[in-house]
mmCIF file of C-alpha atoms in Angstrom:
data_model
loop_
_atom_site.group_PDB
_atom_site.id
_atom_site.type_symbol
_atom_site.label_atom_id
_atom_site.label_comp_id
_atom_site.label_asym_id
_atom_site.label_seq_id
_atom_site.Cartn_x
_atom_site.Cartn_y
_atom_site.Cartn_z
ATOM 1 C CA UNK A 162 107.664 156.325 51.096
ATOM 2 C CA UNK A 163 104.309 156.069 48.602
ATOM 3 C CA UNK A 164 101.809 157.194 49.860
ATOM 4 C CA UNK A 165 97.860 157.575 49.092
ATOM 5 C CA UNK A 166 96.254 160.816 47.349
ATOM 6 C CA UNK A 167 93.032 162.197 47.836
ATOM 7 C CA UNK A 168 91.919 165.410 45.913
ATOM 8 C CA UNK A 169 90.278 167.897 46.635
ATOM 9 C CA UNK A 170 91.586 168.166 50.448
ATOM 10 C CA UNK A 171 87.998 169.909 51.067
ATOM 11 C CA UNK A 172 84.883 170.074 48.816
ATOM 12 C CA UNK A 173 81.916 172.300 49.558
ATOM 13 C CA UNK A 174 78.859 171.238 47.688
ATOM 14 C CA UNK A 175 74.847 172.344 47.885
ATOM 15 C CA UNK A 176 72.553 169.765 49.028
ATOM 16 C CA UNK A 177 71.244 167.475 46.162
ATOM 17 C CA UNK A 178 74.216 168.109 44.139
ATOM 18 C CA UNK A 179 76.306 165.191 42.920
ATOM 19 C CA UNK A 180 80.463 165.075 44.022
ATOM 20 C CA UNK A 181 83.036 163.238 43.171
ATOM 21 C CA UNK A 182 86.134 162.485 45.135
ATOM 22 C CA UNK A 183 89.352 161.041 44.248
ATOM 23 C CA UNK A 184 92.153 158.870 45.486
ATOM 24 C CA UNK A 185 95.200 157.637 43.747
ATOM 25 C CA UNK A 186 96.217 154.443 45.704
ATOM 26 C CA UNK A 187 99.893 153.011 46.202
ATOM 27 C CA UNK A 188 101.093 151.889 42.877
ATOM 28 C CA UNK A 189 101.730 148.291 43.184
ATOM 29 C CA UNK A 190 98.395 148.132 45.816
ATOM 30 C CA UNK A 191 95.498 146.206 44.427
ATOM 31 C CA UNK A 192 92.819 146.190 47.001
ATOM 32 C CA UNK A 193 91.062 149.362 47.992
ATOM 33 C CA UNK A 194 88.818 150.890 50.210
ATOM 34 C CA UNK A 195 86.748 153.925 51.094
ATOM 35 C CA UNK A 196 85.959 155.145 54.604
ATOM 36 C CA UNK A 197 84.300 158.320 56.390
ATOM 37 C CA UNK A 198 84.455 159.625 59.866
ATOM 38 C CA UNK A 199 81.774 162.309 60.773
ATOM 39 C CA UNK A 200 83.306 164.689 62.924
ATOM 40 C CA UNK A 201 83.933 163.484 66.751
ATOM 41 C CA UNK A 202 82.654 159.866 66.048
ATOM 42 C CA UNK A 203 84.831 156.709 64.473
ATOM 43 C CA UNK A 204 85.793 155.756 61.104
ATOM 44 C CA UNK A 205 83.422 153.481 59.103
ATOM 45 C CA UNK A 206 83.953 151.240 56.330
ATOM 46 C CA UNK A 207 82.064 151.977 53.270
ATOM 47 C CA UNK A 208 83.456 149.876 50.808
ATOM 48 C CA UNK A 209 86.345 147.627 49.487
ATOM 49 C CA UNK A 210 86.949 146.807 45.716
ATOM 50 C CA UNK A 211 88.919 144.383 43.912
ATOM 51 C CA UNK A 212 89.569 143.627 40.595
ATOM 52 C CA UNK A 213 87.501 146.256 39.134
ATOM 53 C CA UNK A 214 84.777 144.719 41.496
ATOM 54 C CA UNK A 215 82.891 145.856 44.793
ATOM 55 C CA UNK A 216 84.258 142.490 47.325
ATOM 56 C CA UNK A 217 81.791 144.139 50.045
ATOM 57 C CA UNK A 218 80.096 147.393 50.874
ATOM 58 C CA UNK A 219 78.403 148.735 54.551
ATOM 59 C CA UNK A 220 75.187 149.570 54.780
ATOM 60 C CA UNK A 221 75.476 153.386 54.967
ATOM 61 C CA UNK A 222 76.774 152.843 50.885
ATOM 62 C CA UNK A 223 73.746 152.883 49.302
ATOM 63 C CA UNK A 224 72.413 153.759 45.642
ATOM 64 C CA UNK A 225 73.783 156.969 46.167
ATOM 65 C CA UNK A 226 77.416 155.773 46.339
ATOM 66 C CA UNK A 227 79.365 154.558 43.575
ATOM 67 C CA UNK A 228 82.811 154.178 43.147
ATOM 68 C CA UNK A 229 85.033 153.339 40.116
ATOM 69 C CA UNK A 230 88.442 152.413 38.850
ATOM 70 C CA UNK A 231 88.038 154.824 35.340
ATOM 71 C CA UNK A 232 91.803 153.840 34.479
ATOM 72 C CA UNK A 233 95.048 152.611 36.021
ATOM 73 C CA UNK A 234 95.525 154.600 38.691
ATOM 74 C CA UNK A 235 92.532 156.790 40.032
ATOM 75 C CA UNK A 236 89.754 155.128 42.309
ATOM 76 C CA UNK A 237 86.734 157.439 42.783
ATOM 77 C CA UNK A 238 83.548 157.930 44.761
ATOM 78 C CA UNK A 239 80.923 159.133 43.909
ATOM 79 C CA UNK A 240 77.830 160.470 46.103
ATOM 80 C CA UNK A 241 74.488 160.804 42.886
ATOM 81 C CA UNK A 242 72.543 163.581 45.345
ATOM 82 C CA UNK A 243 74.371 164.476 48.359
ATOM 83 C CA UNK A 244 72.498 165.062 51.933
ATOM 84 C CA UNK A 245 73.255 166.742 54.761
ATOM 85 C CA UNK A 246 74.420 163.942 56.632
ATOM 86 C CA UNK A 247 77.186 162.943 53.988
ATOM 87 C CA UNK A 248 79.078 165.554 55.606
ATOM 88 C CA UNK A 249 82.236 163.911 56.940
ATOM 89 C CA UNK A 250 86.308 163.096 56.173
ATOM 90 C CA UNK A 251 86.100 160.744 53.497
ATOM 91 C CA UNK A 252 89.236 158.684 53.659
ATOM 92 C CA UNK A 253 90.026 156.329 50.442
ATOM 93 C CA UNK A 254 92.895 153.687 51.636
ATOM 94 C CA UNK A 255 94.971 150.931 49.813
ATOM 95 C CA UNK A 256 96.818 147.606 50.733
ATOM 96 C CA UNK A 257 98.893 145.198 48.495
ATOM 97 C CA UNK A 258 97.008 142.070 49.377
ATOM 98 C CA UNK A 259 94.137 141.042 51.526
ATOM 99 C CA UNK A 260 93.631 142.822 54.664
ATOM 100 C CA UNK A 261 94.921 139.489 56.678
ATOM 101 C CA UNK A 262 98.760 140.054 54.723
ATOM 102 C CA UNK A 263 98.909 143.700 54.752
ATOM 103 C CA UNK A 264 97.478 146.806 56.425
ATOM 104 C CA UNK A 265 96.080 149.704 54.414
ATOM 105 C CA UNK A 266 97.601 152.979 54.290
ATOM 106 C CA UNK A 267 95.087 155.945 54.358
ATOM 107 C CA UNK A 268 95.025 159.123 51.954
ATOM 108 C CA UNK A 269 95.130 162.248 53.885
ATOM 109 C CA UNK A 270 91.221 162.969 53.371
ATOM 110 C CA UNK A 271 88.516 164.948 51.993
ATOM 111 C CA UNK A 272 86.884 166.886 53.983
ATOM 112 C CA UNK A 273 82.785 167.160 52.337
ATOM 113 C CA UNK A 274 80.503 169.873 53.619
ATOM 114 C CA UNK A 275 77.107 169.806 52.447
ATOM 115 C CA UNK A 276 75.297 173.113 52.704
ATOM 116 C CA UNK B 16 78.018 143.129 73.436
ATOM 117 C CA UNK B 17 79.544 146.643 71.001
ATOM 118 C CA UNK B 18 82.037 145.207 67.718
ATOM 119 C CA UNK B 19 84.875 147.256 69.293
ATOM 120 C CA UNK B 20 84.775 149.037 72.161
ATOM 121 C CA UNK B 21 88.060 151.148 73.563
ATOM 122 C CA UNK B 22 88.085 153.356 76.462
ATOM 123 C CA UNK B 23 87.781 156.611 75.346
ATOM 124 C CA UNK B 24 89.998 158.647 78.149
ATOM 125 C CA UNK B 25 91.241 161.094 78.101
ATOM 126 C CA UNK B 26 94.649 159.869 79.391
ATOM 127 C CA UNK B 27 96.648 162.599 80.780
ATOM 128 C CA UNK B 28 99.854 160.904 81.357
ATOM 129 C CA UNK B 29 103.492 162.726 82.474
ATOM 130 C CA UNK B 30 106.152 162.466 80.212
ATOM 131 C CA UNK B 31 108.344 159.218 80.255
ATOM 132 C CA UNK B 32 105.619 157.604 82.330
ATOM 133 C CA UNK B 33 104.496 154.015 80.982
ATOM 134 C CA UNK B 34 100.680 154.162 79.232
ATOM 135 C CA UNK B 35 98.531 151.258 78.124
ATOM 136 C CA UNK B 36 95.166 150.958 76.024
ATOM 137 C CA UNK B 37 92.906 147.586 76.293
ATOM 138 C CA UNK B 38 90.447 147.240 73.186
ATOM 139 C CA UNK B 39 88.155 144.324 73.244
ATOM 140 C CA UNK B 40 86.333 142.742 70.086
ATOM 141 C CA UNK B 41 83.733 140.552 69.440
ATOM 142 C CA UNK B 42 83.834 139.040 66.443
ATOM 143 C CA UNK B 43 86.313 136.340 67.256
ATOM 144 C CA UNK B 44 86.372 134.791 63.562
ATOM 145 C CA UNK B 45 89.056 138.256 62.836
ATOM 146 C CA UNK B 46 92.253 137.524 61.317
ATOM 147 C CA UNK B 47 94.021 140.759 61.663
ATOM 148 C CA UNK B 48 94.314 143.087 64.185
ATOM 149 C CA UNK B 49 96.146 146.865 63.772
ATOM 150 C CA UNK B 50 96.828 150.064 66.276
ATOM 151 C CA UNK B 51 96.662 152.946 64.445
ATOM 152 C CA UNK B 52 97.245 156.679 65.292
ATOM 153 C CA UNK B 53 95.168 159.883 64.302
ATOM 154 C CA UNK B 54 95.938 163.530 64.924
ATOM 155 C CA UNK B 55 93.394 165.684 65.398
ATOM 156 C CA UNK B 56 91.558 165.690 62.105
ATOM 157 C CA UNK B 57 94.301 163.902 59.987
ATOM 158 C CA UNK B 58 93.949 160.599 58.479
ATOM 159 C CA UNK B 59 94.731 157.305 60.532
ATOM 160 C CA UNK B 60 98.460 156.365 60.023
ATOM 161 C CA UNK B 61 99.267 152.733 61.002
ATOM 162 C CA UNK B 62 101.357 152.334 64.299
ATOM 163 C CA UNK B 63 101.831 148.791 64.189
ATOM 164 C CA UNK B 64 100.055 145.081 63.657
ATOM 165 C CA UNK B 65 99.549 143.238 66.161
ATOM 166 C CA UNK B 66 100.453 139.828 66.644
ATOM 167 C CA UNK B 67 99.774 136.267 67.839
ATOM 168 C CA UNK B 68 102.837 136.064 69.696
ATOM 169 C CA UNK B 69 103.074 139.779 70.591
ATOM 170 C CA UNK B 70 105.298 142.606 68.937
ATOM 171 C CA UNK B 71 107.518 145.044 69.402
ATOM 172 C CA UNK B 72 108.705 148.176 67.768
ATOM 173 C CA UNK B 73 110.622 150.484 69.392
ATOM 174 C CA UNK B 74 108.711 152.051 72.619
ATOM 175 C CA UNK B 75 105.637 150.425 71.120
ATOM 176 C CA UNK B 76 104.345 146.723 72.149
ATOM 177 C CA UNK B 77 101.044 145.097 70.991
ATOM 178 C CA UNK B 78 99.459 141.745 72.383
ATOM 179 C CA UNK B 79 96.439 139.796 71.100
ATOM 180 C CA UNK B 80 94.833 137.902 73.607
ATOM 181 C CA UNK B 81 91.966 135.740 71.360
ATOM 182 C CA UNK B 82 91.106 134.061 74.300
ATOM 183 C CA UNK B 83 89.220 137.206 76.004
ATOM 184 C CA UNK B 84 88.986 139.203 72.306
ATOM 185 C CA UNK B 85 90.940 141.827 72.963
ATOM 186 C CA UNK B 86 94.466 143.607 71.914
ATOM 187 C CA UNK B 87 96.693 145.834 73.755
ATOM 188 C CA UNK B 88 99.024 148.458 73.156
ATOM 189 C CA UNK B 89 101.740 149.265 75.927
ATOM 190 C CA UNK B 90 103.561 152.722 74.788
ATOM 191 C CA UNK B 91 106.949 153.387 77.433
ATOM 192 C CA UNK B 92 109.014 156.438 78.243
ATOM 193 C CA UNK B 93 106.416 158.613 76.320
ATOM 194 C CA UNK B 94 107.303 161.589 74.294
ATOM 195 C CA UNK B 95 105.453 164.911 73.923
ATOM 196 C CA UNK B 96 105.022 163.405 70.074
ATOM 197 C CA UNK B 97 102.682 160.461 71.385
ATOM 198 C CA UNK B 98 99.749 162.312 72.161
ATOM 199 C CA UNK B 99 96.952 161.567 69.463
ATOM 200 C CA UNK B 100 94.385 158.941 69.345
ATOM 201 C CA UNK B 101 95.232 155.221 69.587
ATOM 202 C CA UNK B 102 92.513 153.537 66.933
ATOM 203 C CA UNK B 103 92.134 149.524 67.345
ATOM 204 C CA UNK B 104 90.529 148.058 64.757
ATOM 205 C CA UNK B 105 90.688 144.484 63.210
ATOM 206 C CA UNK B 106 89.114 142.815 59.814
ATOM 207 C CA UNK B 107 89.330 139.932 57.705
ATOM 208 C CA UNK B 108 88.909 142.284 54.891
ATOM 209 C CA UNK B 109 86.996 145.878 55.919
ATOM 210 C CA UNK B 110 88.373 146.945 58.998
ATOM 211 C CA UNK B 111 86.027 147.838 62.043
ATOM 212 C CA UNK B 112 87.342 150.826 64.013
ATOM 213 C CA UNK B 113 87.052 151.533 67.852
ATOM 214 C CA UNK B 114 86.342 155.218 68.860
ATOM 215 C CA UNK B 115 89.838 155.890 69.872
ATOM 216 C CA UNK B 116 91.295 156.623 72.798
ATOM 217 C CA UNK B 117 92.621 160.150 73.495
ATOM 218 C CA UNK B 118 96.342 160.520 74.659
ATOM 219 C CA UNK B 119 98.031 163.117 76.035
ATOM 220 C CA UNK B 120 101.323 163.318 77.088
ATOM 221 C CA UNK B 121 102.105 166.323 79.785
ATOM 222 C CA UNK B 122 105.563 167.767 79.804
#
């Protein structure tokens, strides 16, 4: 069954430094998404894109965050000058159509730990 | 009134016994409505939509009540396997999580 990819499985950065994770989505999936989960609390939408577009971000993604589609398969994140609170599973996920036809399928994480 | 709001157990249930989760929502203009499981610190893998009319899969049934906002997920004759966290969450596009509840199934 395809699945989503996330690399690295765990990053360990210094605070202020910039990261960048990755996700390689389900082939034929055009809509994607990035969420986190801070340890012992729920997972939070940061942001869907479509069409080489943001469609709608949360408030936690700020100027910080970026993300971007740099070819035909990778979708990245980016955090510019990372905090201690950025410290969480980052979870990239994918569906085939709109949320309201098809579920998205989560990558197995990243863990960040900002030091 | 809290976007989603599960119970967040723990349920200690016996093996084989019958176990249900409520989650209630309040954003009743959602389209789509999903149960998923997580392991402790593994991703969220998708159990099952849920429904208008109610589904089924196996040992697994989901209901969507829109009248009272909330969805259901009924899990019988439960298996060592089932204990994880039961995540609701519904969207039109994002999806909004609930906390979880925590399962456990007791041999």
């Amino acid at each position: 069954e395809p699945e989503v990819t996330q690399t690295p499985s765990h990053q360990v950065t210094q605070m202020g430094q910039e990261v960048i994770l990755r996700c390689v989505p389900i082939s034929n999936h055009l809509y994607f998404y990035w969420y986190r989960q801070i340890l012992g609390q729920k997972v939070e939408f940061l942001v869907s894109f479509y069409n080489n577009e943001i469609s709608e971000k949360s408030e936690i993604f700020d100027d910080q965050f970026s993300v971007e589609r740099p070819d035909g398969s990778n979708f990245t994140l980016k955090i510019r000058s990372t905090k201690l609170e950025d410290s969480a599973m980052y979870f990239c996920a994918s569906s085939h159509e709109g949320v309201w036809n098809q579920p998205q399928h989560f990558g197995d994480g990243t863990r960040l730990s900002i030091l | 009134r809290k976007e989603v709001e599960q119970d967040p157990g723990p349920f200690n249930v016996p093996e084989g016994a019958t176990v249900a989760f409520n989650c209630t929502y309040s954003n009743s203009a959602s389209q789509s409505f999903f149960w998923y499981r997580q392991d402790c610190r593994k991703e969220p893998k998708l159990l099952m939509s849920v429904y208008s009319s109610g589904n089924e899969d196996g040992r697994f049934t989901a209901q969507l009540n829109r009248a009272s906002q909330y969805i259901s997920l009924l899990i019988r004759d439960s298996k060592l396997s089932d204990s994880a966290t039961y995540l609701c969450s519904f969207g039109n596009e994002k999806l909004t999580f609930g906390t979880g509840t925590r399962l456990t199934i007791i041999p």
